[in-house]
mmCIF file of N, CA and C in Angstrom:
data_model
loop_
_atom_site.group_PDB
_atom_site.id
_atom_site.type_symbol
_atom_site.label_atom_id
_atom_site.label_comp_id
_atom_site.label_asym_id
_atom_site.label_seq_id
_atom_site.Cartn_x
_atom_site.Cartn_y
_atom_site.Cartn_z
ATOM 1 N N MET A 9 73.021 115.890 108.201
ATOM 2 C CA MET A 9 74.375 116.336 108.427
ATOM 3 C C MET A 9 74.879 116.969 107.146
ATOM 4 N N THR A 10 75.650 118.035 107.304
ATOM 5 C CA THR A 10 76.257 118.735 106.179
ATOM 6 C C THR A 10 77.754 118.812 106.408
ATOM 7 N N ALA A 11 78.522 118.496 105.380
ATOM 8 C CA ALA A 11 79.979 118.623 105.443
ATOM 9 C C ALA A 11 80.441 119.438 104.244
ATOM 10 N N THR A 12 81.400 120.317 104.485
ATOM 11 C CA THR A 12 81.979 121.125 103.414
ATOM 12 C C THR A 12 83.489 120.952 103.442
ATOM 13 N N ALA A 13 84.043 120.516 102.321
ATOM 14 C CA ALA A 13 85.492 120.329 102.202
ATOM 15 C C ALA A 13 86.057 121.440 101.321
ATOM 16 N N THR A 14 87.075 122.123 101.828
ATOM 17 C CA THR A 14 87.721 123.209 101.095
ATOM 18 C C THR A 14 89.176 122.841 100.852
ATOM 19 N N PRO A 15 89.619 122.805 99.576
ATOM 20 C CA PRO A 15 91.023 122.485 99.313
ATOM 21 C C PRO A 15 91.934 123.624 99.761
ATOM 22 N N VAL A 16 92.955 123.282 100.530
ATOM 23 C CA VAL A 16 93.907 124.256 101.049
ATOM 24 C C VAL A 16 95.130 124.345 100.151
ATOM 25 N N SER A 17 95.599 123.188 99.685
ATOM 26 C CA SER A 17 96.779 123.155 98.817
ATOM 27 C C SER A 17 96.823 121.830 98.065
ATOM 28 N N VAL A 18 97.621 121.834 96.995
ATOM 29 C CA VAL A 18 97.878 120.620 96.225
ATOM 30 C C VAL A 18 99.390 120.475 96.107
ATOM 31 N N ALA A 19 99.924 119.352 96.574
ATOM 32 C CA ALA A 19 101.349 119.053 96.457
ATOM 33 C C ALA A 19 101.530 118.085 95.298
ATOM 34 N N TRP A 20 102.331 118.497 94.321
ATOM 35 C CA TRP A 20 102.565 117.683 93.127
ATOM 36 C C TRP A 20 103.936 117.048 93.179
ATOM 37 N N ASP A 21 104.012 115.767 92.837
ATOM 38 C CA ASP A 21 105.268 115.056 92.610
ATOM 39 C C ASP A 21 105.190 114.590 91.169
ATOM 40 N N PHE A 22 106.061 115.114 90.317
ATOM 41 C CA PHE A 22 105.958 114.870 88.884
ATOM 42 C C PHE A 22 106.667 113.600 88.413
ATOM 43 N N GLY A 23 107.308 112.892 89.330
ATOM 44 C CA GLY A 23 107.901 111.605 88.985
ATOM 45 C C GLY A 23 109.280 111.694 88.374
ATOM 46 N N ASP A 24 109.754 112.916 88.109
ATOM 47 C CA ASP A 24 111.090 113.090 87.531
ATOM 48 C C ASP A 24 112.039 113.764 88.516
ATOM 49 N N GLY A 25 111.660 113.773 89.801
ATOM 50 C CA GLY A 25 112.460 114.418 90.827
ATOM 51 C C GLY A 25 111.995 115.829 91.140
ATOM 52 N N SER A 26 111.046 116.357 90.386
ATOM 53 C CA SER A 26 110.528 117.701 90.610
ATOM 54 C C SER A 26 109.230 117.651 91.413
ATOM 55 N N THR A 27 109.090 118.610 92.334
ATOM 56 C CA THR A 27 107.870 118.735 93.124
ATOM 57 C C THR A 27 107.506 120.211 93.226
ATOM 58 N N THR A 28 106.252 120.475 93.512
ATOM 59 C CA THR A 28 105.795 121.838 93.798
ATOM 60 C C THR A 28 104.512 121.755 94.610
ATOM 61 N N THR A 29 104.245 122.796 95.366
ATOM 62 C CA THR A 29 103.002 122.880 96.130
ATOM 63 C C THR A 29 102.289 124.157 95.733
ATOM 64 N N CYS A 30 101.001 124.039 95.446
ATOM 65 C CA CYS A 30 100.192 125.161 94.993
ATOM 66 C C CYS A 30 99.111 125.456 96.013
ATOM 67 N N ALA A 31 98.817 126.732 96.195
ATOM 68 C CA ALA A 31 97.767 127.133 97.125
ATOM 69 C C ALA A 31 96.399 126.852 96.523
ATOM 70 N N GLY A 32 95.462 126.494 97.382
ATOM 71 C CA GLY A 32 94.087 126.272 96.935
ATOM 72 C C GLY A 32 93.969 125.081 96.000
ATOM 73 N N PRO A 33 92.899 125.070 95.194
ATOM 74 C CA PRO A 33 92.644 123.925 94.324
ATOM 75 C C PRO A 33 93.392 123.963 92.997
ATOM 76 N N GLY A 34 94.089 125.047 92.711
ATOM 77 C CA GLY A 34 94.720 125.205 91.408
ATOM 78 C C GLY A 34 93.818 126.025 90.507
ATOM 79 N N THR A 35 94.278 126.254 89.288
ATOM 80 C CA THR A 35 93.528 127.064 88.332
ATOM 81 C C THR A 35 92.865 126.163 87.308
ATOM 82 N N PRO A 36 91.556 126.254 87.131
ATOM 83 C CA PRO A 36 90.882 125.441 86.111
ATOM 84 C C PRO A 36 91.370 125.810 84.706
ATOM 85 N N PHE A 37 91.408 124.836 83.834
ATOM 86 C CA PHE A 37 91.766 125.097 82.439
ATOM 87 C C PHE A 37 90.630 125.870 81.795
ATOM 88 N N PRO A 38 90.917 127.026 81.184
ATOM 89 C CA PRO A 38 89.833 127.847 80.628
ATOM 90 C C PRO A 38 89.237 127.234 79.365
ATOM 91 N N THR A 39 87.936 127.358 79.219
ATOM 92 C CA THR A 39 87.274 126.901 78.005
ATOM 93 C C THR A 39 87.882 127.633 76.820
ATOM 94 N N GLY A 40 88.290 126.887 75.826
ATOM 95 C CA GLY A 40 88.905 127.492 74.646
ATOM 96 C C GLY A 40 90.348 127.905 74.853
ATOM 97 N N GLY A 41 90.937 127.517 75.985
ATOM 98 C CA GLY A 41 92.322 127.888 76.279
ATOM 99 C C GLY A 41 93.304 127.189 75.367
ATOM 100 N N ASP A 42 94.494 127.739 75.286
ATOM 101 C CA ASP A 42 95.564 127.186 74.454
ATOM 102 C C ASP A 42 96.205 126.007 75.189
ATOM 103 N N PRO A 43 96.098 124.785 74.654
ATOM 104 C CA PRO A 43 96.659 123.623 75.349
ATOM 105 C C PRO A 43 98.185 123.649 75.437
ATOM 106 N N GLU A 44 98.836 124.516 74.658
ATOM 107 C CA GLU A 44 100.291 124.601 74.709
ATOM 108 C C GLU A 44 100.772 125.747 75.603
ATOM 109 N N ALA A 45 99.850 126.528 76.172
ATOM 110 C CA ALA A 45 100.228 127.641 77.035
ATOM 111 C C ALA A 45 100.712 127.130 78.390
ATOM 112 N N SER A 46 101.605 127.872 79.007
ATOM 113 C CA SER A 46 102.096 127.514 80.336
ATOM 114 C C SER A 46 101.011 127.740 81.377
ATOM 115 N N SER A 47 101.086 126.984 82.451
ATOM 116 C CA SER A 47 100.164 127.171 83.572
ATOM 117 C C SER A 47 100.407 128.546 84.184
ATOM 118 N N PRO A 48 99.338 129.243 84.563
ATOM 119 C CA PRO A 48 99.535 130.570 85.149
ATOM 120 C C PRO A 48 100.091 130.544 86.572
ATOM 121 N N ASP A 49 100.016 129.406 87.250
ATOM 122 C CA ASP A 49 100.446 129.421 88.649
ATOM 123 C C ASP A 49 101.051 128.132 89.184
ATOM 124 N N CYS A 50 100.893 127.024 88.502
ATOM 125 C CA CYS A 50 101.337 125.787 89.144
ATOM 126 C C CYS A 50 101.664 124.715 88.107
ATOM 127 N N GLY A 51 102.502 125.046 87.155
ATOM 128 C CA GLY A 51 102.802 124.108 86.078
ATOM 129 C C GLY A 51 104.159 123.450 86.233
ATOM 130 N N HIS A 52 104.441 122.568 85.306
ATOM 131 C CA HIS A 52 105.718 121.856 85.281
ATOM 132 C C HIS A 52 106.052 121.537 83.835
ATOM 133 N N THR A 53 107.316 121.705 83.475
ATOM 134 C CA THR A 53 107.790 121.336 82.146
ATOM 135 C C THR A 53 108.801 120.213 82.299
ATOM 136 N N TYR A 54 108.526 119.095 81.656
ATOM 137 C CA TYR A 54 109.477 117.983 81.667
ATOM 138 C C TYR A 54 110.623 118.317 80.732
ATOM 139 N N THR A 55 111.849 118.077 81.178
ATOM 140 C CA THR A 55 113.018 118.345 80.352
ATOM 141 C C THR A 55 113.616 117.073 79.760
ATOM 142 N N HIS A 56 113.070 115.928 80.139
ATOM 143 C CA HIS A 56 113.517 114.646 79.588
ATOM 144 C C HIS A 56 112.303 113.773 79.321
ATOM 145 N N SER A 57 112.405 112.960 78.296
ATOM 146 C CA SER A 57 111.322 112.024 78.006
ATOM 147 C C SER A 57 111.297 110.930 79.073
ATOM 148 N N SER A 58 110.212 110.197 79.101
ATOM 149 C CA SER A 58 110.129 109.057 80.014
ATOM 150 C C SER A 58 110.744 107.810 79.394
ATOM 151 N N GLY A 59 111.366 107.989 78.230
ATOM 152 C CA GLY A 59 112.013 106.859 77.560
ATOM 153 C C GLY A 59 110.990 105.809 77.177
ATOM 154 N N SER A 60 111.301 104.569 77.442
ATOM 155 C CA SER A 60 110.362 103.491 77.112
ATOM 156 C C SER A 60 109.407 103.213 78.269
ATOM 157 N N GLY A 61 109.469 104.039 79.315
ATOM 158 C CA GLY A 61 108.610 103.837 80.479
ATOM 159 C C GLY A 61 107.663 105.002 80.697
ATOM 160 N N THR A 62 107.335 105.229 81.953
ATOM 161 C CA THR A 62 106.406 106.300 82.315
ATOM 162 C C THR A 62 106.931 107.013 83.554
ATOM 163 N N TYR A 63 106.399 108.192 83.789
ATOM 164 C CA TYR A 63 106.583 108.886 85.054
ATOM 165 C C TYR A 63 105.296 108.701 85.857
ATOM 166 N N THR A 64 105.418 108.543 87.167
ATOM 167 C CA THR A 64 104.248 108.500 88.034
ATOM 168 C C THR A 64 104.029 109.894 88.585
ATOM 169 N N VAL A 65 102.929 110.533 88.182
ATOM 170 C CA VAL A 65 102.572 111.861 88.677
ATOM 171 C C VAL A 65 101.610 111.672 89.849
ATOM 172 N N ARG A 66 101.918 112.323 90.972
ATOM 173 C CA ARG A 66 101.105 112.160 92.181
ATOM 174 C C ARG A 66 100.671 113.532 92.683
ATOM 175 N N ALA A 67 99.384 113.661 92.993
ATOM 176 C CA ALA A 67 98.837 114.885 93.575
ATOM 177 C C ALA A 67 98.274 114.556 94.949
ATOM 178 N N THR A 68 98.715 115.305 95.959
ATOM 179 C CA THR A 68 98.199 115.148 97.314
ATOM 180 C C THR A 68 97.496 116.448 97.690
ATOM 181 N N ILE A 69 96.194 116.359 97.907
ATOM 182 C CA ILE A 69 95.391 117.530 98.237
ATOM 183 C C ILE A 69 95.175 117.568 99.740
ATOM 184 N N THR A 70 95.416 118.730 100.334
ATOM 185 C CA THR A 70 95.139 118.957 101.750
ATOM 186 C C THR A 70 93.817 119.709 101.852
ATOM 187 N N TRP A 71 92.921 119.206 102.705
ATOM 188 C CA TRP A 71 91.565 119.743 102.847
ATOM 189 C C TRP A 71 91.321 120.225 104.274
ATOM 190 N N ASN A 72 90.515 121.252 104.387
ATOM 191 C CA ASN A 72 89.895 121.606 105.664
ATOM 192 C C ASN A 72 88.412 121.277 105.526
ATOM 193 N N VAL A 73 87.886 120.480 106.452
ATOM 194 C CA VAL A 73 86.499 120.019 106.386
ATOM 195 C C VAL A 73 85.753 120.532 107.607
ATOM 196 N N THR A 74 84.615 121.173 107.361
ATOM 197 C CA THR A 74 83.728 121.570 108.458
ATOM 198 C C THR A 74 82.445 120.768 108.328
ATOM 199 N N TRP A 75 81.825 120.503 109.457
ATOM 200 C CA TRP A 75 80.581 119.731 109.431
ATOM 201 C C TRP A 75 79.610 120.274 110.480
ATOM 202 N N ALA A 76 78.344 120.004 110.225
ATOM 203 C CA ALA A 76 77.284 120.387 111.162
ATOM 204 C C ALA A 76 76.149 119.386 111.027
ATOM 205 N N GLY A 77 75.567 119.020 112.146
ATOM 206 C CA GLY A 77 74.438 118.105 112.124
ATOM 207 C C GLY A 77 74.069 117.670 113.527
ATOM 208 N N ALA A 78 72.789 117.379 113.735
ATOM 209 C CA ALA A 78 72.275 116.915 115.022
ATOM 210 C C ALA A 78 72.659 117.856 116.160
ATOM 211 N N GLY A 79 72.669 119.168 115.840
ATOM 212 C CA GLY A 79 72.988 120.154 116.864
ATOM 213 C C GLY A 79 74.461 120.266 117.202
ATOM 214 N N GLN A 80 75.291 119.623 116.442
ATOM 215 C CA GLN A 80 76.729 119.642 116.683
ATOM 216 C C GLN A 80 77.438 120.274 115.486
ATOM 217 N N VAL A 81 78.641 120.806 115.709
ATOM 218 C CA VAL A 81 79.495 121.315 114.631
ATOM 219 C C VAL A 81 80.919 120.874 114.913
ATOM 220 N N GLY A 82 81.712 120.833 113.877
ATOM 221 C CA GLY A 82 83.111 120.450 114.075
ATOM 222 C C GLY A 82 83.928 120.709 112.828
ATOM 223 N N ALA A 83 85.205 120.414 112.943
ATOM 224 C CA ALA A 83 86.124 120.613 111.832
ATOM 225 C C ALA A 83 87.201 119.544 111.855
ATOM 226 N N PHE A 84 87.593 119.124 110.690
ATOM 227 C CA PHE A 84 88.737 118.239 110.497
ATOM 228 C C PHE A 84 89.677 118.977 109.552
ATOM 229 N N ASN A 85 90.688 119.614 110.091
ATOM 230 C CA ASN A 85 91.631 120.363 109.267
ATOM 231 C C ASN A 85 92.837 119.505 108.941
ATOM 232 N N GLY A 86 93.364 119.694 107.761
ATOM 233 C CA GLY A 86 94.571 118.986 107.369
ATOM 234 C C GLY A 86 94.346 117.574 106.863
ATOM 235 N N MET A 87 93.136 117.228 106.476
ATOM 236 C CA MET A 87 92.896 115.903 105.888
ATOM 237 C C MET A 87 93.523 115.875 104.496
ATOM 238 N N THR A 88 94.005 114.716 104.057
ATOM 239 C CA THR A 88 94.626 114.618 102.733
ATOM 240 C C THR A 88 94.039 113.470 101.927
ATOM 241 N N THR A 89 94.044 113.670 100.623
ATOM 242 C CA THR A 89 93.744 112.612 99.668
ATOM 243 C C THR A 89 94.853 112.623 98.628
ATOM 244 N N THR A 90 95.153 111.465 98.075
ATOM 245 C CA THR A 90 96.222 111.355 97.085
ATOM 246 C C THR A 90 95.737 110.545 95.900
ATOM 247 N N ALA A 91 96.117 110.994 94.718
ATOM 248 C CA ALA A 91 95.829 110.254 93.489
ATOM 249 C C ALA A 91 97.099 110.257 92.642
ATOM 250 N N SER A 92 97.264 109.225 91.832
ATOM 251 C CA SER A 92 98.433 109.165 90.959
ATOM 252 C C SER A 92 98.036 108.628 89.594
ATOM 253 N N GLU A 93 98.879 108.940 88.631
ATOM 254 C CA GLU A 93 98.635 108.517 87.248
ATOM 255 C C GLU A 93 99.979 108.323 86.556
ATOM 256 N N GLN A 94 100.054 107.301 85.721
ATOM 257 C CA GLN A 94 101.244 107.063 84.914
ATOM 258 C C GLN A 94 101.137 107.904 83.641
ATOM 259 N N VAL A 95 102.198 108.651 83.306
ATOM 260 C CA VAL A 95 102.189 109.460 82.090
ATOM 261 C C VAL A 95 103.417 109.158 81.249
ATOM 262 N N VAL A 96 103.223 109.191 79.938
ATOM 263 C CA VAL A 96 104.317 109.048 78.984
ATOM 264 C C VAL A 96 104.706 110.444 78.540
ATOM 265 N N VAL A 97 105.995 110.747 78.613
ATOM 266 C CA VAL A 97 106.501 112.037 78.153
ATOM 267 C C VAL A 97 107.396 111.774 76.956
ATOM 268 N N GLN A 98 106.996 112.337 75.820
ATOM 269 C CA GLN A 98 107.757 112.154 74.588
ATOM 270 C C GLN A 98 108.424 113.466 74.218
ATOM 271 N N GLN A 99 109.428 113.376 73.391
ATOM 272 C CA GLN A 99 110.086 114.579 72.920
ATOM 273 C C GLN A 99 110.509 114.388 71.476
ATOM 274 N N SER A 100 110.708 115.492 70.826
ATOM 275 C CA SER A 100 111.163 115.487 69.442
ATOM 276 C C SER A 100 112.523 116.188 69.408
ATOM 277 N N GLN A 101 113.492 115.559 68.767
ATOM 278 C CA GLN A 101 114.828 116.159 68.676
ATOM 279 C C GLN A 101 115.189 116.373 67.218
ATOM 280 N N ALA A 102 115.800 117.496 66.950
ATOM 281 C CA ALA A 102 116.231 117.801 65.577
ATOM 282 C C ALA A 102 117.714 117.560 65.439
ATOM 283 N N LEU A 103 118.111 117.129 64.266
ATOM 284 C CA LEU A 103 119.518 116.918 63.952
ATOM 285 C C LEU A 103 119.815 117.703 62.691
ATOM 286 N N ILE A 104 120.747 118.650 62.766
ATOM 287 C CA ILE A 104 121.115 119.470 61.609
ATOM 288 C C ILE A 104 122.401 118.901 61.026
ATOM 289 N N THR A 105 122.358 118.632 59.721
ATOM 290 C CA THR A 105 123.545 118.095 59.066
ATOM 291 C C THR A 105 123.939 118.987 57.892
ATOM 292 N N GLY A 106 125.139 118.950 57.499
ATOM 293 C CA GLY A 106 125.650 119.683 56.345
ATOM 294 C C GLY A 106 125.629 121.191 56.517
ATOM 295 N N GLY A 107 126.211 121.916 57.053
ATOM 296 C CA GLY A 107 126.337 123.295 57.339
ATOM 297 C C GLY A 107 125.657 124.318 56.621
#
């Protein structure tokens, strides 16, 4: 039996009230890429730190799966998988004194 899963979209919940959905699997990080560069198609910028806690980032991937085996073929469209991770978001603030 052979099964092929193709990612259709990724729905992101960034844990700070922001969400976005991206087509396909997303864009791989390029070898030698700038880690401070913005995402070309599906990024998020946190505007507040997570304080003394964390944000829960959740990605839900929607898949279309085709299969073939034993003389049969079929498809399972719209299957989903979800993963989450706790992230700490820190920030640096400047204070200017004396004019």
